[in-house]
Coordinates of C-alpha atoms in Angstrom, one line a residue:
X14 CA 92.7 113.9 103.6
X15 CA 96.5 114.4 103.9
X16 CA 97.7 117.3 105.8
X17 CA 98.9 119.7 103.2
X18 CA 102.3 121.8 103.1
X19 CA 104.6 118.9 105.0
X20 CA 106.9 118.3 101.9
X21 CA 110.1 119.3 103.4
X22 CA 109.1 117.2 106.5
X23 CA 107.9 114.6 104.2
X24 CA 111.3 114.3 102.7
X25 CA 113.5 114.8 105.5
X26 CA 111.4 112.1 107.3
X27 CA 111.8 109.9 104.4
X28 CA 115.3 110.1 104.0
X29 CA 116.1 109.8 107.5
X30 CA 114.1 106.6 107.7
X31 CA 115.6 105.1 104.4
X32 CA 119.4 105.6 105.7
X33 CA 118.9 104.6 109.5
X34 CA 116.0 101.8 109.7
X35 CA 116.3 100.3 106.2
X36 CA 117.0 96.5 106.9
X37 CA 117.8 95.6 103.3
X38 CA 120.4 97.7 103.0
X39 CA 121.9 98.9 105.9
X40 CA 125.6 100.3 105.9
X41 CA 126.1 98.6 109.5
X42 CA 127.0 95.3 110.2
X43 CA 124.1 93.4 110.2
X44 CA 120.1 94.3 110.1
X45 CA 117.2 93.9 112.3
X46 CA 114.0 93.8 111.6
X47 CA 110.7 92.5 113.4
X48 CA 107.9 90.5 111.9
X49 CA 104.6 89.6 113.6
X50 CA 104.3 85.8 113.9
X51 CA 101.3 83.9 112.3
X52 CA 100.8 81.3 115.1
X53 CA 98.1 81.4 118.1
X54 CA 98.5 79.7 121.5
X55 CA 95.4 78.6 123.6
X56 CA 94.8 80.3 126.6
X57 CA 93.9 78.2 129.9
X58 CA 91.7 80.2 131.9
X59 CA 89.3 81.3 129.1
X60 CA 88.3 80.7 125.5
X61 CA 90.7 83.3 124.0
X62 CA 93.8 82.3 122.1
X63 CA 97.4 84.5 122.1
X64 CA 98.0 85.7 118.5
X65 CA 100.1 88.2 116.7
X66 CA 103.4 87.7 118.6
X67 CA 106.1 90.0 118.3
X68 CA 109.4 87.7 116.0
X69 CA 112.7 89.2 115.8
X70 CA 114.8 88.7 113.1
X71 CA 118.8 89.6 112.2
X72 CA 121.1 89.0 109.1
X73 CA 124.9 89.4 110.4
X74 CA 126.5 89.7 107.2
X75 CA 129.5 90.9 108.1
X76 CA 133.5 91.2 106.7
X77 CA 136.0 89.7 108.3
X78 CA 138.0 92.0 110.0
X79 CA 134.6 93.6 112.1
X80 CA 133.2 92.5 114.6
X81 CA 129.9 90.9 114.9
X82 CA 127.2 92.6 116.8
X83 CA 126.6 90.3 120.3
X84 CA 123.0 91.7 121.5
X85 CA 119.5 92.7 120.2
X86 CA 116.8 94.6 122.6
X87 CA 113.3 95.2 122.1
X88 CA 112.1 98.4 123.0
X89 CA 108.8 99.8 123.3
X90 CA 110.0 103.5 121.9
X91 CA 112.8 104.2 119.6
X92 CA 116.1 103.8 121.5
X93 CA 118.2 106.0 118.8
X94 CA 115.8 109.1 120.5
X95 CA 115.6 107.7 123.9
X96 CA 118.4 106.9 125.8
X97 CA 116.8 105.7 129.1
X98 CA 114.5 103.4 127.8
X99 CA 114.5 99.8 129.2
X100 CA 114.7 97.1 127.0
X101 CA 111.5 94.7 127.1
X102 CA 113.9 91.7 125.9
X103 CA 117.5 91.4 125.4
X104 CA 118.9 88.5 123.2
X105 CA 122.3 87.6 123.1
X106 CA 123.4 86.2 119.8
X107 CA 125.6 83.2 120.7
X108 CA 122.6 82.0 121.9
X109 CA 120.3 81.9 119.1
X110 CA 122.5 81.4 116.2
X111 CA 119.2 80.9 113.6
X112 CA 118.7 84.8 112.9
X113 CA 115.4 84.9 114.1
X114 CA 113.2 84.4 118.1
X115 CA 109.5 84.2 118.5
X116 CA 109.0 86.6 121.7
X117 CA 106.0 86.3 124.0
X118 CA 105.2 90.4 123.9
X119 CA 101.7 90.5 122.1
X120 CA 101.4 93.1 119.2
X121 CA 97.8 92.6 119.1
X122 CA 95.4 94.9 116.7
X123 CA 97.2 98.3 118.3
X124 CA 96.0 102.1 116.7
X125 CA 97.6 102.6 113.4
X126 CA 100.0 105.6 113.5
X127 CA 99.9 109.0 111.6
X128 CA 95.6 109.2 112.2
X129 CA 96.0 106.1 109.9
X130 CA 93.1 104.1 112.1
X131 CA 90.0 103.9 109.8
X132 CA 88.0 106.8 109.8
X133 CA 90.5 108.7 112.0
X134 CA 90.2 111.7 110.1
X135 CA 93.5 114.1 108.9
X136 CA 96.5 111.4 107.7
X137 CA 99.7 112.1 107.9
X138 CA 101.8 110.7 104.5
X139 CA 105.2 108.9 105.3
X140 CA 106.4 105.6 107.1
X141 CA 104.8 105.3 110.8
X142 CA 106.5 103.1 113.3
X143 CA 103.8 101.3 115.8
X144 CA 105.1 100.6 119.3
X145 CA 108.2 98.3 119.2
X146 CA 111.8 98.5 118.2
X147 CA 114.4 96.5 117.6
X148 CA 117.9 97.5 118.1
X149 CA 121.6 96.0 117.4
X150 CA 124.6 96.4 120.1
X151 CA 128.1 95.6 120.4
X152 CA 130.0 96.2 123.5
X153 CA 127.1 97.8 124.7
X154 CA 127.5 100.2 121.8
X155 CA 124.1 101.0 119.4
X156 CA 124.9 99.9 115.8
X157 CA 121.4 100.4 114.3
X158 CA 117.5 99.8 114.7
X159 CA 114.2 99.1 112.9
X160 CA 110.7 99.2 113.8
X161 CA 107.4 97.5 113.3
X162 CA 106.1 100.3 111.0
X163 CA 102.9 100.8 108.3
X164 CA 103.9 102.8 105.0
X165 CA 100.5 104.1 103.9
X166 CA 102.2 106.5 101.4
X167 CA 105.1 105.0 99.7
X168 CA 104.2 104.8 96.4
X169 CA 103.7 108.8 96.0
X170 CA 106.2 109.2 98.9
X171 CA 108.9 108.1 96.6
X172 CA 107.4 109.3 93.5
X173 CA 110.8 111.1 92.4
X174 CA 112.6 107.6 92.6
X175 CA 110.1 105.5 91.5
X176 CA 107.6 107.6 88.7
X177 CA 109.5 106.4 85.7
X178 CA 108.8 102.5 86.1
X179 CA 106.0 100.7 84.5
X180 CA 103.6 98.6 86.7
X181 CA 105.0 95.6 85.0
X182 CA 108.4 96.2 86.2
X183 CA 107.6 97.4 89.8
X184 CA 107.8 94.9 92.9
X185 CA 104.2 94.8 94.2
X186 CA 103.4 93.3 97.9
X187 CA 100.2 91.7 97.7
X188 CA 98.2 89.1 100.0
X189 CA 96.7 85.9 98.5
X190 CA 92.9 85.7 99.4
X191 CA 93.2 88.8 100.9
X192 CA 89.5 89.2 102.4
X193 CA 89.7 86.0 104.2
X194 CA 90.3 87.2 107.3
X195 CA 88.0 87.7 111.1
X196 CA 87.7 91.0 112.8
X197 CA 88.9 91.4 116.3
X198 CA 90.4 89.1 118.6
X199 CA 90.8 85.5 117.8
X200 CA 88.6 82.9 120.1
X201 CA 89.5 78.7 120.3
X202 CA 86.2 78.6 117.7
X203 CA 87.6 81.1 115.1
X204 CA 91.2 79.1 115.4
X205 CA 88.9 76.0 114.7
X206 CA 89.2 77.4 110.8
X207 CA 92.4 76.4 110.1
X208 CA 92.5 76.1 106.7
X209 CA 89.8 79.1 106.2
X210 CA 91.4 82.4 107.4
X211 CA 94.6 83.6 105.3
X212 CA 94.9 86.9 107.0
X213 CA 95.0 88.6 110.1
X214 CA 94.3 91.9 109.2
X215 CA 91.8 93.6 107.5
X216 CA 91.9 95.1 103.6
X217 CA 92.4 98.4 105.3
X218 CA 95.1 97.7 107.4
X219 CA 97.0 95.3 104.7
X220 CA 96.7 99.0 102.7
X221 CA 97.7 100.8 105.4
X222 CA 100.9 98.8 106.0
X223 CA 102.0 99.1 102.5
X224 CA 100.4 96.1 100.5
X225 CA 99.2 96.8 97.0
X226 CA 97.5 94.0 95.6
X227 CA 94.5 92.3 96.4
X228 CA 93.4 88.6 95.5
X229 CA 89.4 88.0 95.7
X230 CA 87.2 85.3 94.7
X231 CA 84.0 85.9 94.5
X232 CA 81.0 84.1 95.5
X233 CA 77.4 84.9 94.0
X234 CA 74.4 83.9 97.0
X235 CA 70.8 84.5 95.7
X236 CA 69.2 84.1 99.4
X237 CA 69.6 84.5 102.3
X238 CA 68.7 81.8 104.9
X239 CA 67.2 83.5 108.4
X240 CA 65.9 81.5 111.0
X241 CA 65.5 78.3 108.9
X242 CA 63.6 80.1 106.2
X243 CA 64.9 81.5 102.8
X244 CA 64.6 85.5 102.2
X245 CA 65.1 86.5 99.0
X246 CA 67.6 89.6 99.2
X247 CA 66.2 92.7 97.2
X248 CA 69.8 94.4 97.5
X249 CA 72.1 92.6 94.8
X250 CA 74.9 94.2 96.8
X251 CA 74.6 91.8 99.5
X252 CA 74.4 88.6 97.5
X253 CA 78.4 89.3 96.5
X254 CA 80.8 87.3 99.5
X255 CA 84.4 86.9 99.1
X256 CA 85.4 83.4 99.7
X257 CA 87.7 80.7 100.6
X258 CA 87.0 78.7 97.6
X259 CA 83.9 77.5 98.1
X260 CA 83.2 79.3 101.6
X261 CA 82.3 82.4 101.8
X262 CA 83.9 84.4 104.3
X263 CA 83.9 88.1 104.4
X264 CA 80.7 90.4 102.5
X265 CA 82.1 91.8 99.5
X266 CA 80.7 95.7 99.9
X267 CA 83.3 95.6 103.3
X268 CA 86.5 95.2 100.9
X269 CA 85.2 97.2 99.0
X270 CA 84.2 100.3 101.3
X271 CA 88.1 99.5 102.4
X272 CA 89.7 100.3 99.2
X273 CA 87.3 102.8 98.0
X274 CA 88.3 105.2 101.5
X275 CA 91.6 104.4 101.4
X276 CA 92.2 105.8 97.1
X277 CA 90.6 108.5 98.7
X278 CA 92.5 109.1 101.6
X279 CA 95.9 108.2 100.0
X280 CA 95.9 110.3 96.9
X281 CA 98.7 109.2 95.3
X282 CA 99.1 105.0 96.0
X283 CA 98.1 102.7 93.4
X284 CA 95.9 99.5 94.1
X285 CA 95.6 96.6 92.2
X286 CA 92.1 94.4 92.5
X287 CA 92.3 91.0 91.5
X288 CA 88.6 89.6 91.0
X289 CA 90.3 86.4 90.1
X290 CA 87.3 83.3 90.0
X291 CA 84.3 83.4 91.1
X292 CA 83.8 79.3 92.2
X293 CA 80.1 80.0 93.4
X294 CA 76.8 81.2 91.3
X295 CA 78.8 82.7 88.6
X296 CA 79.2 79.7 86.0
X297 CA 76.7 80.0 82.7
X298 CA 75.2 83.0 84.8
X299 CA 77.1 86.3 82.3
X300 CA 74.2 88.4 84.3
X301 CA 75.7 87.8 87.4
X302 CA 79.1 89.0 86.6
X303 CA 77.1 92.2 84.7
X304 CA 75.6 93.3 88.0
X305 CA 79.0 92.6 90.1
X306 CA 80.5 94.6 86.9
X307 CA 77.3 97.4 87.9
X308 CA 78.6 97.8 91.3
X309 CA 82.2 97.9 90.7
X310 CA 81.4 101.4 88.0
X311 CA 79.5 102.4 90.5
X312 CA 81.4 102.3 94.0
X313 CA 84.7 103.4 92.2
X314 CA 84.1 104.9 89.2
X315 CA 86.4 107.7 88.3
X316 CA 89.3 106.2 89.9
X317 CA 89.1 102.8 87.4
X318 CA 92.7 102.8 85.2
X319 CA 91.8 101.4 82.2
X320 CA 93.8 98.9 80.5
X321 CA 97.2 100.5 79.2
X322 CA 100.1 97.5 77.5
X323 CA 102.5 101.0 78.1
X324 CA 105.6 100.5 76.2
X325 CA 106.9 97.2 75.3
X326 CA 103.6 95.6 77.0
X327 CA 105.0 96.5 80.7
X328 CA 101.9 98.9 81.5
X329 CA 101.9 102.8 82.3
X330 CA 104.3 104.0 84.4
X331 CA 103.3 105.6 87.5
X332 CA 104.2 109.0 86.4
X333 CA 101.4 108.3 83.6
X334 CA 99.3 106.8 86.2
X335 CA 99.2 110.1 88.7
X336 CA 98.8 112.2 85.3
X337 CA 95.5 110.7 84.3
X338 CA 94.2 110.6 88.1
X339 CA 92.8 107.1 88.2
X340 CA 94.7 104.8 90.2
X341 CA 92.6 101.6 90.8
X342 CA 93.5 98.6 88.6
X343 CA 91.1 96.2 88.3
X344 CA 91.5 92.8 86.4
X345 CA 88.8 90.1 86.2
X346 CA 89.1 86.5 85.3
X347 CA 86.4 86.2 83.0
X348 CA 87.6 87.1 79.4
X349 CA 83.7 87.3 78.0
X350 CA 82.7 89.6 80.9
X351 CA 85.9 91.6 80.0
X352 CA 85.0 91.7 76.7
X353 CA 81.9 94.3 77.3
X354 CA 83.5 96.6 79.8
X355 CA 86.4 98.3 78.3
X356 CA 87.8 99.7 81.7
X357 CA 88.8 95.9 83.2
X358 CA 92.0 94.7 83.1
X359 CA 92.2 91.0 81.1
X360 CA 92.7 88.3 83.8
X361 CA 96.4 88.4 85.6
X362 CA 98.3 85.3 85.5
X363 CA 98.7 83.6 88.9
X364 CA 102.2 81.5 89.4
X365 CA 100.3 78.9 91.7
X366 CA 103.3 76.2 92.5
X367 CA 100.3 74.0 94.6
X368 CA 103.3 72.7 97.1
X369 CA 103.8 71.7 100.7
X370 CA 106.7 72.3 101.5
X371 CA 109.5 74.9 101.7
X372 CA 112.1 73.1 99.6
X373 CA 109.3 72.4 96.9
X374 CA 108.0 76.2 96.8
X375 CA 111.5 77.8 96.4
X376 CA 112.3 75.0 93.9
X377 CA 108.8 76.4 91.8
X378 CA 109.3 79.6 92.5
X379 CA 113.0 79.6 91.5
X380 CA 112.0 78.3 88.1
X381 CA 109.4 80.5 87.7
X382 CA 110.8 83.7 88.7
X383 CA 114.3 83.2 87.2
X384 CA 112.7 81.8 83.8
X385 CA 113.5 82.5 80.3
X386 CA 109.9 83.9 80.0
X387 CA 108.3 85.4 82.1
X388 CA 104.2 84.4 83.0
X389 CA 102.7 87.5 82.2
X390 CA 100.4 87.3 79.2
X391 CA 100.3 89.3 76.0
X392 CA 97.2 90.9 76.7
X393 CA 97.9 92.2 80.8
X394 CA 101.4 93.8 82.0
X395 CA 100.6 92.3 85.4
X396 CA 101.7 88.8 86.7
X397 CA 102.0 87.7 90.7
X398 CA 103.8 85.0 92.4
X399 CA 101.4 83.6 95.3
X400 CA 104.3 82.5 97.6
X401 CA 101.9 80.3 99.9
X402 CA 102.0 76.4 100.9
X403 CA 98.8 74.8 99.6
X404 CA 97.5 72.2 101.7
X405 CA 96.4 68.9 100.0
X406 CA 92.6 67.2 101.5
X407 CA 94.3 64.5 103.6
X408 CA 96.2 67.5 105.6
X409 CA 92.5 68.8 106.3
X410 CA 91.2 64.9 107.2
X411 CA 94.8 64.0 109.1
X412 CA 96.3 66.9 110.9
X413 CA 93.0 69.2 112.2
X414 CA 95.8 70.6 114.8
X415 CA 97.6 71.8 111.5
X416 CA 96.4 74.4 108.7
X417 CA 97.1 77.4 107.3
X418 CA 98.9 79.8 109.8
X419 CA 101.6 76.8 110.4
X420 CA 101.9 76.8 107.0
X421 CA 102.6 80.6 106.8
X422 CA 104.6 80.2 109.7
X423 CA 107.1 77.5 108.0
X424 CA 107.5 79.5 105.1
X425 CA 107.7 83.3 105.2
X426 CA 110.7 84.1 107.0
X427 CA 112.5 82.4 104.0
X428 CA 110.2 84.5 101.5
X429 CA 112.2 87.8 103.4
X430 CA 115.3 85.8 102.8
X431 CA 115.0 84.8 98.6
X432 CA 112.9 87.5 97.6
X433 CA 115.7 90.1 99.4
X434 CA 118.4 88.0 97.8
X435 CA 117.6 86.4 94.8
X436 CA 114.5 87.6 93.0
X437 CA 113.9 91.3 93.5
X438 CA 115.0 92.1 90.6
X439 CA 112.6 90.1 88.1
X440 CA 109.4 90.1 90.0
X441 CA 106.5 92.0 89.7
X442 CA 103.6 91.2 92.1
X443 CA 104.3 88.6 95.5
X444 CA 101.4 87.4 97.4
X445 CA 101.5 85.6 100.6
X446 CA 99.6 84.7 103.8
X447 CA 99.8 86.6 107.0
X448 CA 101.8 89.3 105.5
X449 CA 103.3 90.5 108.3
X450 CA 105.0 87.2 108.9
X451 CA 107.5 88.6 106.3
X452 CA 109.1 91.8 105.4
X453 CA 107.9 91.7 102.0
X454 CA 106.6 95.2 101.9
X455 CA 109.9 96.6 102.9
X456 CA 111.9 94.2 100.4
X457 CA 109.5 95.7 97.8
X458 CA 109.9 99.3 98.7
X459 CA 113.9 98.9 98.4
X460 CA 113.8 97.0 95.6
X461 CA 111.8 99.6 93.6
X462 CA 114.4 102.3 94.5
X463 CA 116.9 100.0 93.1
X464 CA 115.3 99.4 90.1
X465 CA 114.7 102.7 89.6
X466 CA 119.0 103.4 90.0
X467 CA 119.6 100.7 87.6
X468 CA 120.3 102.5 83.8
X469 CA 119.5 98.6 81.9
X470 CA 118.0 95.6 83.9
X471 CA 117.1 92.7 82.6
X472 CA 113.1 92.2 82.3

């Protein structure tokens, strides 16, 4: 539950963090902001790996006449507050001209801020920062700072800025197979599944950090194997797995337990739950997708939005969203099954470019996003961009020292880069792999409030 009577904090907090920490769009020369890197290292003396490595990252856009900043530190407290503090690492600029360094300082799976940690009891709304800092210097002068931060809130947070625009128009963070990921700390055998794990966190904590959009495939499992014999399970609860395509990964009751306590907990965000294919036990089986229907009504019932084209088919705004009190959007890829059940959403188009590499993602995505027409269809207001490399069989065969948090790696600090310049303003949902490799849920945050300051924008 959130801690009642803080609105004046609430909005001082806010507005101090918007104006002093906002990377986008900060009125110093040149941002900083930190990312958490989606690469793993082996360890020698053990079977543990290194994981979740602290990245820095700078844009020195600067005019000609100032001066450009000359030194970043990394702190472990905010060093606007605390003057004494010694910097962890100090980079100087002229010798990393790339805007961004992969550090060695371990982030790791640290408590989430505010009593944000999972059952942690009271919450506190508002933007959170976890340990580390980033700040800019010149001269030995502090320009300006960020921090690694969650934003459990932001959607109701900014509710004055952002209530009049429709779903359709809002930017959205989202994660692409978003329950594909391990608890804990990662071993040399989890890192073995290369091309299997897309996350590092878990639905709770992508929710917690600010992502709104979830993408799950389902898979339907009749039995149970245990000790080389087949149990048939009497709980149809447990036969539901979110999968990697055809691999089932994570049980489907733990994403949903996830999102069901955090609508609760965060009584004003909006989530949006993608059931988008189901590529084991569903096909010619309608009762199948009846009882995962069943279970749906029944775990989240009075918080299910049902469908709403809003005005010019761009779906409620969020004003209408917090007046009605249900806040959970869920769309479901199977048009007959969405035919019985008026409260699902029609199935969301996916802008899926399929592409290895870098150059041949932004070319896809450029087209895509900066279209004539935009992939949403007539019948849902909702459409998402899954901004991820796709690797082709060979890569699985021919590179086993490869897979998918290389791929991540390669491509998301240029995500931060085109969605922050180029595309803010005509996408909707973004969905990417180890989503804190990017600063996606920031860009979306600032982008909304721009949006929302823009009289006529071009849909």
């Amino acid at each position: 539950m959130i801690i009642p009577g803080v609105e004046m904090i609430r909005s001082i907090v806010i507005f101090c963090i918007l104006t002093l920490h906002d990377p986008v769009s900060s009125n110093q020369c040149g941002k900083v902001w930190l990312t958490v890197s989606s690469l793993w290292r082996p360890v020698a003396i053990n079977n543990k790996v290194v994981d979740a490595e602290l990245e820095v990252n700078w844009d020195l856009d600067c005019p000609a006449n100032a001066g450009y900043p000359d030194s970043i530190k990394v702190f472990t407290a905010d060093p606007a507050h605390n003057k004494t503090i010694k910097p962890q690492l100090t980079l100087l600029l002229a010798e990393h001209p790339r805007g961004y360094y992969r550090t060695n300082i371990t982030v790791g799976r640290p408590p989430l801020p505010g009593g944000w940690d999972e059952g942690g009891g009271a919450t506190l709304p508002g933007p959170h920062c976890l340990k580390h800092h980033a700040a800019l210097y010149k001269n030995g002068e502090f320009l300006t700072s960020s921090c690694l931060q969650i934003w459990p809130t932001w959607m109701y947070d900014l509710r004055r800025q952002l209530g009049r625009l429709p779903i359709g128009t809002l930017m959205i963070p989202g994660t692409h197979n978003s329950g594909c990921y391990k608890h804990g700390d990662l071993t040399r055998r989890d890192a073995f599944q290369r091309y299997l794990l897309t996350q590092d966190r878990d639905v709770w904590t992508q929710l917690v950090h600010g992502i709104r959009y979830l993408d799950i495939r389902v898979g339907y499992y009749p039995s149970i194997p245990r000790n080389n014999t087949v149990v048939e399970e009497t709980n149809y609860v447990n036969r539901f797995w979110v999968n990697h395509d055809i691999i089932r990964i994570t049980p489907l009751m733990s994403i949903i337990k996830d999102v069901r306590n955090f609508l609760d907990v965060a009584r004003g965000e909006v989530v949006i739950l993608d059931f988008h294919r189901f590529p084991v036990g569903f096909e010619g089986r309608p009762s199948r997708h009846r009882r995962l229907a069943s279970i749906l009504h029944r775990e989240f019932g009075g918080l299910i939005l049902r469908p709403d084209r809003g005005v010019d088919g761009l779906g409620p705004t969020l004003n209408d969203i917090w007046t009605v009190g249900r806040r959970l959007v869920i769309c479901y890829g199977d048009q007959q099954t969405v035919n019985e059940y008026d409260w699902l959403w029609p199935p969301m188009t996916q802008a899926w470019g399929d592409q290895q590499t870098a150059e041949g993602l932004k070319n896809y995505l450029e087209r895509t996003i900066l279209g004539s027409k935009r992939p949403r269809t007539s019948q849902n207001p909702l459409w998402a961009v899954m901004a991820e490399l796709t690797p082709i069989p060979l890569d699985i065969m021919l590179k086993p020292s490869g897979g998918l948090r290389q791929m991540a790696d390669s491509i998301n600090r240029n995500l931060t880069v085109w969605f922050q310049d180029e595309w803010w303003k005509q996408t909707n949902i973004v969905a990417t792999d180890f989503f804190l490799g990017n600063n996606l849920i920031d860009i979306s945050i600032q982008s909304n409030i721009k949006k929302s300051n823009i009289a006529h924008w071009r849909l």
